[in-house]
């Protein structure tokens, strides 16, 4: 008990540090102290809503229901309490409320918003309440959908009495409490029925479609359980920024931040009854359901766009690739062009192939990803995402998937996006199409096949002419490209005149391509990307070995060896046909450094796991390249001691310690 009181004392002491914020807002010290004391007092005496009693007595559900009415005193105090905290917040889009006013009480209305903090619902109420007379009318009709966990902390419980609430139980709550799942299902069904009744009475149901707070401020997937709350309703989209900065999760100190709430235009999602549609205002945007396809998925994706259209581009989260990266000052959705400038076919579904497809989709083009797996392509199209590599990210409408080789007939550009160990499964039916269609053929995947470079093999097997061949490579993780983090590429082609065309397709607000140092050395650019995967694998092995034997930080050792590794890589690359200058560019030295020391480098991680006795079950480009290297060159311990040592450890399963000692002795004489 003493510990609890002591903890409470520390909590109150830290909370009272907020007095400085209230004083900065114009209150005297005494006034600020009274507000904070009143907050603590009201928080402690505010009861759990009657709806929560059903978890103690399930039979009381019919009697107490799931709706909790607002409390006038709690509302008045919270408005007073939040005013200095939200002093620097602004409200945009107030003019959109004028169109909403005549709809209240006549049509079912639902407010949706992104979700950043426990304060979001009180913040929305507070900001609308003070925005304008129309905003106050909207705020006073709000009924928020609230999970039961929202009622438990004192602060959130007090804030929830500002407006009406409907108790619901999330899927996660139901999964965590299987013994209550039947009761929770009844609660959710009752909440939905109540929401319809309340909307008929003129209330506006408010919901956070993400289902939980975003921990990084970016939009998360909208949950499908919101479907019935928004289908065939007028939806008012709200976009919040910076509410998560008001009260950090690790502190009890409030911050005054310059955030904002943006009110979007109301939209009718789906349809109303025939009678209602006859009188429905023509000036309200209408988003009808498609005749075919998954209506629920269509609705959920479009809700995200309604909220996201007024957010900063860095908050778009998994929906970021739906917006044009070429439009820096506004959120412009990518659309299917009426007259596409190019039809690009990406052959294969490697992570880099999908990333490149997503980049190119920013232009007025059509992009198709070809893969023979019909189940994969069909499902990816239906869900608008790549189910193999990036199942979270929504893809733009001009990027589709196909398993029909006929798609290659009228392509204006081919992107080779197949991993080397999958080429035999992807290309068998494509030779005729690639022979007849003379469109340029550019490779974006790094690594070796069993008999050489990817382009060399495909060119020989498929009869692709030299002047069509090119390569796109650089120091870039495909995962970070999908996150729209700044990246770059080098482009090389046998026909140098193709480079500006491809460069233009790849140039966006976050991708900066350029010609290779030797623009026609497409073999050297390939070799830089292919060989670095092997040496990154070796660097991971060395790092793992040194960590085991030496312990602590081994950066000195790794960076010293990196110079030796790079020199050997260039030596091998030149012997295999690349030009020395090429290896000093993005696809050479820069890519080598990223792969050897980058935190997300796949081959480096694979090597590290091998050194620690945990080889990855997934194939990596470096592992595959090392495995086939004897087919391409003689691995001489005197000429290429690093590659020789790696081959002995990884492929021949020799003792890593002995091989490392041998390599150290060799390198000391180089």
XYZ file of C-alpha atoms in Angstrom:
670
model
C 0.000 0.000 0.000
C 2.842 2.359 0.907
C 4.502 1.647 -2.448
C 1.263 2.446 -4.283
C 0.879 5.741 -2.409
C 4.512 6.583 -3.108
C 4.002 5.813 -6.805
C 0.851 7.939 -6.869
C 2.804 10.760 -5.240
C 5.464 10.631 -7.967
C 2.710 10.560 -10.633
C 1.043 13.647 -9.171
C 4.360 15.443 -8.755
C 5.273 14.937 -12.411
C 1.753 15.825 -13.515
C 1.946 19.142 -11.651
C 4.957 20.094 -13.755
C 2.317 20.925 -16.372
C 1.650 24.099 -14.424
C 4.271 25.851 -16.578
C 2.309 25.118 -19.754
C -0.883 26.589 -18.323
C 0.984 29.658 -17.055
C 2.455 30.228 -20.514
C -1.103 30.245 -21.822
C -1.985 33.250 -19.668
C -3.183 31.666 -16.416
C -1.893 32.738 -13.051
C -0.078 30.122 -11.015
C -3.072 29.781 -8.718
C -5.489 29.328 -11.635
C -3.246 26.743 -13.257
C -2.894 24.852 -9.991
C -6.674 24.742 -9.546
C -7.191 23.345 -13.057
C -4.648 20.583 -12.483
C -6.075 19.733 -9.079
C -9.576 19.596 -10.514
C -8.381 17.291 -13.276
C -6.899 14.886 -10.731
C -10.021 15.018 -8.618
C -12.464 14.446 -11.477
C -10.295 11.669 -12.892
C -10.393 9.859 -9.573
C -14.167 10.116 -9.050
C -15.347 9.592 -12.638
C -17.002 6.169 -12.594
C -16.782 3.420 -15.126
C -19.761 3.724 -17.485
C -22.661 1.360 -16.750
C -21.935 -0.433 -20.032
C -18.763 -1.872 -18.487
C -20.853 -3.694 -15.882
C -21.765 -6.330 -18.460
C -18.316 -7.895 -18.064
C -19.135 -8.558 -14.421
C -22.730 -9.547 -15.086
C -23.343 -10.639 -18.706
C -27.065 -10.906 -18.011
C -27.216 -7.133 -17.511
C -26.488 -6.376 -21.190
C -30.150 -5.975 -22.098
C -30.691 -3.647 -19.171
C -27.605 -1.388 -19.273
C -26.894 -1.551 -23.021
C -23.689 -0.296 -24.645
C -24.382 3.431 -24.985
C -22.987 5.972 -22.527
C -24.393 9.499 -22.622
C -22.144 12.565 -22.273
C -21.798 14.388 -18.961
C -22.171 18.160 -19.094
C -19.733 18.872 -16.239
C -17.064 16.596 -17.692
C -17.477 18.255 -21.092
C -17.234 21.776 -19.703
C -14.160 20.988 -17.657
C -12.353 19.124 -20.445
C -12.950 22.049 -22.802
C -11.362 24.323 -20.190
C -8.512 21.869 -19.619
C -7.730 21.279 -23.301
C -7.903 24.915 -24.431
C -4.368 25.919 -23.331
C -2.928 22.563 -24.397
C -4.350 22.820 -27.924
C -3.744 26.539 -28.238
C -1.604 26.180 -31.365
C -3.819 23.715 -33.211
C -5.631 24.938 -36.289
C -8.708 23.705 -38.127
C -8.850 23.625 -41.921
C -11.767 22.812 -44.207
C -14.404 24.507 -42.024
C -16.249 25.453 -45.205
C -17.009 21.754 -45.780
C -19.282 21.733 -42.732
C -21.788 23.961 -44.514
C -22.614 21.077 -46.866
C -23.010 18.736 -43.905
C -25.425 20.864 -41.888
C -28.584 20.161 -43.955
C -27.823 16.417 -43.846
C -27.840 16.074 -40.047
C -30.934 14.212 -38.911
C -32.015 13.347 -42.460
C -29.336 10.897 -43.543
C -27.016 8.520 -41.638
C -23.701 10.276 -40.943
C -20.367 8.756 -39.921
C -17.189 10.649 -39.055
C -13.905 8.826 -39.708
C -10.391 9.855 -38.686
C -6.855 8.580 -38.450
C -5.828 7.606 -34.924
C -2.669 8.910 -33.256
C -3.260 9.134 -29.507
C -5.596 8.611 -26.558
C -6.471 12.283 -26.927
C -7.839 12.018 -30.468
C -11.539 11.801 -29.630
C -11.439 14.691 -27.098
C -9.251 16.653 -29.531
C -11.702 16.194 -32.413
C -14.604 17.276 -30.215
C -12.694 20.260 -28.816
C -11.433 21.529 -32.172
C -14.790 21.161 -33.927
C -16.588 22.725 -30.966
C -14.492 25.884 -31.247
C -14.134 25.943 -35.048
C -17.475 27.528 -35.957
C -21.187 27.351 -35.148
C -21.505 24.513 -37.679
C -18.550 22.778 -36.045
C -20.178 23.049 -32.640
C -23.386 21.524 -34.012
C -21.394 18.583 -35.350
C -19.409 18.153 -32.115
C -22.549 18.090 -29.987
C -23.974 15.220 -32.048
C -20.870 13.014 -31.932
C -21.023 9.470 -30.589
C -17.629 7.752 -30.638
C -17.105 4.031 -31.026
C -14.820 3.095 -28.108
C -13.099 -0.133 -27.125
C -13.426 -1.210 -23.529
C -9.729 -0.591 -22.818
C -10.269 3.105 -23.557
C -12.427 3.422 -20.440
C -9.908 2.010 -17.982
C -7.271 4.790 -17.595
C -8.591 7.711 -15.554
C -7.636 10.355 -18.105
C -9.228 8.696 -21.107
C -12.343 7.823 -19.125
C -12.830 11.444 -18.101
C -12.302 12.606 -21.685
C -14.813 10.103 -23.057
C -17.608 11.725 -21.062
C -17.329 14.809 -23.299
C -19.531 13.027 -25.851
C -21.617 9.909 -26.240
C -19.860 6.569 -26.678
C -20.764 3.094 -27.880
C -18.855 0.221 -26.310
C -17.334 -2.291 -28.747
C -14.814 -5.117 -28.463
C -11.945 -5.448 -30.916
C -10.857 -8.678 -32.580
C -7.688 -8.580 -30.512
C -9.663 -8.184 -27.284
C -11.808 -11.149 -28.273
C -8.755 -13.250 -29.131
C -7.126 -12.382 -25.792
C -10.295 -13.270 -23.876
C -11.808 -16.349 -25.545
C -14.064 -17.034 -22.566
C -15.780 -13.693 -23.230
C -15.999 -14.005 -27.008
C -19.726 -14.814 -27.065
C -20.507 -11.851 -24.829
C -18.259 -9.570 -26.873
C -19.984 -10.640 -30.081
C -23.339 -9.700 -28.538
C -21.899 -6.344 -27.450
C -20.667 -5.600 -30.971
C -23.985 -6.542 -32.548
C -25.847 -4.362 -30.096
C -23.436 -1.473 -30.687
C -24.090 -1.599 -34.425
C -27.864 -1.662 -33.957
C -27.587 1.244 -31.531
C -25.462 3.195 -33.997
C -28.178 2.941 -36.629
C -30.806 4.072 -34.139
C -28.659 7.006 -33.027
C -27.989 8.043 -36.627
C -31.721 8.024 -37.300
C -32.061 10.377 -34.326
C -29.536 12.792 -35.841
C -26.391 11.642 -34.059
C -23.075 11.366 -35.913
C -21.221 8.127 -35.256
C -17.440 8.650 -35.075
C -14.973 5.856 -35.662
C -11.229 5.297 -36.050
C -10.980 2.782 -38.934
C -7.411 1.746 -38.087
C -8.793 0.127 -34.956
C -5.876 1.234 -32.789
C -3.390 4.060 -32.447
C -0.588 4.378 -34.964
C 2.717 4.250 -33.120
C 4.657 6.179 -35.773
C 2.037 8.610 -37.045
C 1.574 6.810 -40.368
C -1.676 5.326 -41.608
C -2.123 1.656 -40.826
C -4.460 -0.790 -42.591
C -8.111 0.032 -42.042
C -9.915 -2.872 -40.376
C -12.761 -4.569 -42.200
C -15.043 -4.408 -39.154
C -15.745 -0.730 -39.913
C -17.532 -1.700 -43.128
C -21.062 -1.737 -41.731
C -20.570 1.572 -39.923
C -19.710 3.404 -43.138
C -21.383 1.488 -45.979
C -24.366 3.373 -47.414
C -23.687 6.332 -45.159
C -22.543 9.917 -45.612
C -18.931 9.955 -44.450
C -17.148 13.019 -43.075
C -13.369 12.416 -43.280
C -11.157 14.021 -40.640
C -7.353 14.111 -40.795
C -5.304 14.703 -37.644
C -1.696 15.803 -37.326
C 0.458 16.035 -34.185
C -2.081 14.921 -31.566
C 0.440 12.213 -30.677
C 2.929 14.944 -29.733
C 0.654 16.506 -27.104
C 1.200 13.738 -24.568
C 4.085 11.335 -25.308
C 3.453 7.788 -24.130
C 6.516 7.880 -21.862
C 5.585 11.062 -20.013
C 2.837 12.830 -18.089
C 3.922 16.239 -19.344
C 1.763 17.877 -21.988
C 3.281 19.727 -24.928
C 1.926 22.687 -26.830
C 2.463 21.778 -30.465
C 1.371 23.282 -33.756
C -0.927 20.544 -34.990
C -4.023 20.625 -37.108
C -7.342 19.025 -37.906
C -8.485 19.005 -41.520
C -12.156 18.540 -42.369
C -12.662 16.836 -45.713
C -15.673 17.086 -47.961
C -18.599 14.832 -46.996
C -18.999 11.854 -49.316
C -21.885 9.448 -49.778
C -20.313 5.984 -49.709
C -22.555 3.424 -51.397
C -26.254 4.191 -51.805
C -29.231 5.162 -49.690
C -32.807 4.007 -50.119
C -34.493 4.999 -53.374
C -36.617 7.578 -51.585
C -33.603 9.090 -49.829
C -31.599 9.199 -53.055
C -34.369 11.176 -54.750
C -33.986 14.026 -52.268
C -30.254 13.687 -51.650
C -28.310 16.909 -52.429
C -26.528 16.810 -55.779
C -23.572 18.823 -54.478
C -22.413 15.967 -52.214
C -19.798 13.693 -53.756
C -20.933 10.125 -54.351
C -18.694 7.054 -54.164
C -20.770 4.135 -55.494
C -19.764 0.530 -55.043
C -18.281 -1.209 -58.096
C -20.439 -3.739 -59.902
C -17.737 -6.392 -59.623
C -14.993 -7.250 -57.160
C -14.718 -7.103 -53.392
C -17.004 -4.280 -52.252
C -15.715 -4.389 -48.698
C -12.089 -4.035 -49.811
C -13.065 -1.248 -52.205
C -14.761 0.666 -49.413
C -11.932 0.212 -46.917
C -9.286 1.347 -49.408
C -11.307 4.410 -50.373
C -11.870 5.371 -46.748
C -8.100 5.438 -46.340
C -7.827 7.730 -49.346
C -10.484 10.072 -47.952
C -8.506 10.443 -44.727
C -5.092 10.397 -46.390
C -5.837 13.081 -48.973
C -5.421 15.793 -46.331
C -2.443 14.295 -44.495
C 1.210 15.111 -44.954
C 2.746 12.675 -47.466
C 4.924 11.174 -44.737
C 1.787 10.041 -42.892
C 0.354 7.994 -45.754
C 1.879 4.798 -44.389
C 0.884 1.661 -46.270
C -1.115 3.801 -48.722
C 1.818 6.030 -49.717
C 2.332 4.412 -53.123
C -1.180 5.380 -54.195
C -0.119 9.030 -54.389
C 1.971 10.570 -57.152
C 5.533 11.189 -56.018
C 5.851 13.774 -58.787
C 3.328 16.055 -57.053
C 5.318 17.595 -54.234
C 2.851 20.213 -53.018
C -0.398 18.265 -53.027
C -1.772 14.786 -52.502
C -2.558 13.681 -56.035
C -3.761 10.127 -56.495
C -2.214 8.008 -59.227
C -4.844 7.147 -61.825
C -5.087 4.850 -64.814
C -4.003 7.027 -67.758
C -6.408 7.352 -70.679
C -3.490 7.493 -73.109
C -0.513 5.774 -71.439
C 2.906 6.896 -72.603
C 4.385 3.454 -72.047
C 3.251 -0.060 -71.309
C 5.864 -1.589 -69.043
C 5.934 -5.306 -68.254
C 7.970 -6.403 -65.237
C 8.864 -10.071 -65.657
C 9.013 -11.758 -62.267
C 8.087 -10.747 -58.746
C 11.367 -10.267 -56.899
C 11.326 -7.554 -54.244
C 13.329 -5.222 -56.500
C 11.070 -5.989 -59.455
C 8.009 -4.924 -57.451
C 9.808 -1.837 -56.129
C 10.781 -0.730 -59.648
C 7.220 -1.351 -60.867
C 5.939 0.896 -58.084
C 8.378 3.671 -59.033
C 7.442 3.587 -62.712
C 3.734 3.646 -61.823
C 4.189 7.300 -60.810
C 4.236 8.177 -64.497
C 1.361 8.195 -66.998
C 1.998 4.563 -67.868
C 0.520 1.101 -67.464
C 2.623 -1.387 -65.519
C 2.013 -5.125 -65.431
C 3.903 -7.644 -63.336
C 4.065 -10.987 -65.130
C 4.318 -14.234 -63.176
C 3.022 -17.671 -64.240
C 1.381 -18.330 -60.861
C -2.273 -17.526 -61.585
C -3.359 -17.813 -57.955
C -0.751 -15.238 -56.929
C -1.550 -12.764 -59.718
C -5.309 -13.083 -59.274
C -5.221 -12.577 -55.516
C -2.714 -9.720 -55.770
C -4.997 -7.940 -58.228
C -8.035 -8.456 -56.037
C -6.355 -7.148 -52.902
C -4.304 -4.464 -54.706
C -1.028 -5.532 -53.118
C 1.931 -7.817 -53.827
C 1.270 -10.861 -51.684
C 4.799 -12.252 -51.894
C 7.039 -9.402 -50.777
C 4.962 -6.433 -49.652
C 1.601 -7.624 -48.434
C 1.078 -4.444 -46.398
C 1.508 -1.852 -49.140
C -1.420 -0.902 -51.335
C -0.504 -0.536 -54.999
C -1.727 2.106 -57.476
C -4.476 1.261 -59.981
C -2.184 1.418 -63.037
C -0.047 -1.422 -61.635
C -1.577 -4.852 -62.141
C -0.512 -8.498 -62.151
C -0.911 -11.023 -64.940
C -0.091 -14.651 -65.674
C -0.980 -14.289 -69.355
C 2.087 -14.140 -71.661
C -0.048 -12.250 -74.188
C 0.551 -9.178 -72.015
C 4.078 -9.038 -73.465
C 2.831 -8.512 -77.015
C 2.397 -4.756 -76.900
C 4.860 -3.859 -74.128
C 7.080 -0.859 -74.846
C 9.630 -1.751 -72.153
C 10.558 -4.977 -70.370
C 11.967 -5.010 -66.845
C 13.718 -8.231 -65.850
C 12.614 -8.664 -62.228
C 13.111 -12.400 -61.642
C 15.544 -13.806 -59.084
C 18.256 -15.955 -60.723
C 17.100 -19.189 -59.076
C 13.546 -18.643 -60.360
C 14.314 -17.901 -64.015
C 13.578 -21.454 -65.135
C 10.048 -21.225 -63.693
C 9.160 -17.772 -65.055
C 10.570 -17.629 -68.600
C 9.676 -20.921 -70.372
C 6.617 -19.512 -72.179
C 8.074 -16.102 -73.000
C 10.695 -16.706 -75.695
C 8.349 -16.210 -78.649
C 6.993 -12.940 -77.241
C 10.416 -11.538 -76.352
C 11.743 -12.442 -79.789
C 8.891 -10.811 -81.696
C 8.548 -7.711 -79.517
C 11.749 -5.670 -79.899
C 11.134 -3.466 -76.846
C 14.175 -2.665 -74.645
C 14.978 -5.239 -71.959
C 16.464 -3.920 -68.680
C 17.556 -6.019 -65.720
C 17.073 -4.813 -62.118
C 17.981 -7.970 -60.171
C 21.489 -8.480 -58.809
C 23.219 -11.827 -58.846
C 24.498 -14.688 -60.980
C 22.741 -17.548 -62.696
C 24.279 -21.020 -62.772
C 26.263 -20.108 -65.880
C 26.894 -16.371 -65.733
C 25.280 -12.972 -65.492
C 21.490 -12.809 -65.692
C 21.398 -10.738 -68.873
C 24.030 -12.879 -70.597
C 22.021 -16.019 -69.925
C 18.689 -14.563 -70.960
C 20.139 -12.919 -74.033
C 21.607 -16.188 -75.194
C 18.549 -18.287 -74.333
C 15.930 -15.893 -75.692
C 17.772 -14.334 -78.604
C 17.547 -10.751 -77.348
C 19.590 -8.347 -79.473
C 22.464 -6.339 -77.959
C 20.919 -2.953 -78.672
C 17.888 -3.808 -76.496
C 19.894 -4.741 -73.404
C 20.352 -2.533 -70.348
C 20.732 -2.662 -66.585
C 19.461 -0.583 -63.653
C 21.439 -0.940 -60.439
C 22.524 1.004 -57.380
C 22.812 1.206 -53.617
C 19.138 0.726 -52.788
C 17.088 -1.551 -50.573
C 13.783 -2.369 -52.271
C 12.030 -2.233 -48.882
C 13.076 1.389 -48.439
C 12.033 2.202 -51.994
C 8.548 0.962 -51.108
C 8.694 3.303 -48.105
C 9.594 6.144 -50.494
C 12.929 6.901 -48.914
C 15.424 8.718 -51.129
C 17.350 6.308 -53.340
C 19.296 6.320 -56.581
C 20.280 4.109 -59.499
C 22.830 3.932 -62.260
C 21.686 3.019 -65.749
C 23.821 1.422 -68.445
C 22.836 0.141 -71.878
C 24.512 -1.180 -74.997
C 22.497 1.437 -76.885
C 23.277 4.609 -74.951
C 20.280 6.444 -76.446
C 17.916 4.294 -74.335
C 19.261 5.682 -71.056
C 17.450 9.083 -71.019
C 14.125 7.364 -71.641
C 14.567 4.941 -68.738
C 16.036 7.668 -66.543
C 12.922 9.792 -67.077
C 10.650 6.889 -66.149
C 12.516 6.313 -62.887
C 12.945 9.936 -61.804
C 10.469 10.882 -59.069
C 10.418 12.928 -55.897
C 12.398 10.242 -54.092
C 14.343 8.390 -56.831
C 17.328 10.003 -58.552
C 18.794 7.871 -61.357
C 21.780 8.769 -63.522
C 23.846 7.235 -66.321
C 26.632 4.913 -65.203
C 30.198 6.264 -65.155
C 30.722 4.297 -68.356
C 27.170 4.422 -69.781
C 27.646 1.496 -72.169
C 29.327 -0.807 -69.625
C 26.160 -2.707 -68.771
C 28.257 -5.771 -67.983
C 30.324 -3.873 -65.407
C 27.212 -2.423 -63.759
C 25.755 -5.926 -63.532
C 28.990 -7.310 -62.118
C 29.166 -4.624 -59.447
C 25.699 -5.543 -58.219
C 26.226 -9.297 -58.548
C 29.669 -9.523 -56.945
C 28.868 -7.243 -54.020
C 26.215 -9.750 -52.883
C 28.957 -12.348 -52.461
C 31.345 -10.019 -50.641
C 28.535 -8.754 -48.396
C 27.841 -12.372 -47.480
C 31.532 -12.795 -46.614
C 31.511 -9.585 -44.561
C 28.620 -10.968 -42.532
C 30.540 -14.193 -41.911
C 33.622 -12.254 -40.818
C 31.570 -10.019 -38.524
C 29.913 -13.032 -36.927
C 33.248 -14.809 -36.516
C 34.980 -11.779 -34.978
C 32.085 -11.135 -32.613
C 32.381 -14.690 -31.354
C 36.149 -14.727 -30.997
C 36.989 -11.125 -30.105
C 33.741 -9.812 -28.650
C 32.658 -6.181 -28.467
C 32.877 -3.699 -31.309
C 34.856 -4.982 -34.302
C 34.467 -1.970 -36.623
C 38.241 -1.518 -36.954
C 38.591 -5.028 -38.317
C 35.599 -4.816 -40.634
C 36.445 -1.472 -42.201
C 40.067 -2.468 -42.680
C 39.001 -5.667 -44.405
C 36.412 -3.842 -46.512
C 39.213 -2.219 -48.492
C 40.716 -5.639 -49.219
C 37.305 -7.046 -50.076
C 36.535 -4.223 -52.498
C 39.894 -4.478 -54.239
C 39.367 -8.193 -54.783
C 35.822 -7.564 -56.021
C 37.069 -5.067 -58.618
C 39.807 -7.474 -59.666
C 37.264 -10.245 -60.256
C 34.863 -7.852 -61.981
C 37.480 -6.651 -64.454
C 38.537 -10.233 -65.199
C 34.903 -11.057 -65.964
C 34.512 -8.200 -68.438
C 33.714 -5.011 -66.515
C 35.613 -1.745 -66.874
C 37.559 -0.562 -63.782
C 35.954 2.902 -63.688
C 32.456 1.418 -63.467
C 33.159 -0.059 -60.035
C 33.688 3.402 -58.544
C 30.028 4.334 -59.066
C 26.691 3.722 -57.361
C 26.519 0.171 -58.668
C 30.054 -0.552 -57.481
C 31.663 1.043 -54.433
C 28.490 2.665 -53.038
C 26.434 -0.502 -53.382
C 29.294 -2.524 -51.895
C 29.422 -0.303 -48.788
C 25.654 -0.394 -48.301
C 25.555 -4.176 -48.600
C 28.508 -4.738 -46.285
C 27.486 -2.323 -43.537
C 23.812 -1.466 -44.031
C 21.533 -2.523 -41.197
C 19.030 -4.127 -43.593
C 21.535 -5.834 -45.911
C 20.105 -9.291 -46.598
C 23.340 -10.996 -47.706
C 25.298 -9.580 -44.782
C 22.643 -10.921 -42.405
C 22.757 -14.307 -44.128
C 26.531 -14.455 -43.648
C 26.264 -13.421 -40.013
C 23.710 -16.175 -39.375
C 25.952 -18.734 -41.081
C 28.861 -17.750 -38.818
C 26.624 -18.222 -35.796
C 25.368 -21.612 -36.923
C 21.933 -20.433 -38.023
C 21.878 -20.567 -41.824
C 18.827 -18.965 -43.383
C 16.266 -21.184 -45.079
C 15.651 -18.446 -47.669
C 17.920 -18.179 -50.682
C 19.966 -14.997 -50.958
C 21.623 -13.637 -54.092
C 25.057 -13.810 -52.461
C 24.652 -17.420 -51.373
C 23.415 -18.465 -54.806
C 26.191 -16.520 -56.550
C 28.873 -18.100 -54.402
C 27.413 -21.543 -55.026
C 27.626 -21.208 -58.821
C 30.917 -19.282 -58.936
C 33.080 -22.334 -59.853
C 31.053 -22.519 -63.085
C 32.188 -18.997 -63.946
C 35.827 -18.800 -62.827
C 38.605 -20.636 -61.053
C 38.503 -19.869 -57.341
C 42.250 -19.747 -56.710
C 43.262 -19.181 -53.060
C 46.296 -17.206 -54.227
C 44.356 -14.934 -56.600
C 41.057 -14.534 -54.727
C 41.697 -15.592 -51.108
C 38.533 -13.950 -49.769
C 36.183 -15.655 -52.197
C 38.049 -18.930 -51.739
C 37.657 -18.752 -47.954
C 33.956 -17.966 -48.269
C 33.394 -20.883 -50.620
C 35.159 -23.255 -48.244
C 33.021 -22.167 -45.281
C 29.635 -21.697 -46.944
C 29.576 -24.353 -49.650
C 32.155 -26.937 -48.532
C 31.204 -26.545 -44.849
C 34.826 -26.266 -43.686
C 35.672 -25.124 -40.161
C 35.252 -21.349 -40.089
C 38.037 -20.800 -37.567
C 40.648 -22.608 -39.649
C 39.541 -20.914 -42.846
C 39.647 -17.514 -41.125
C 43.186 -18.150 -39.918
C 44.200 -19.151 -43.436
C 42.582 -16.036 -44.900
C 44.296 -13.777 -42.354
C 47.644 -15.297 -43.294
C 46.958 -14.795 -47.010
C 45.806 -11.213 -46.591
C 48.831 -10.319 -44.499
C 50.968 -11.100 -47.563
C 48.844 -9.218 -50.084
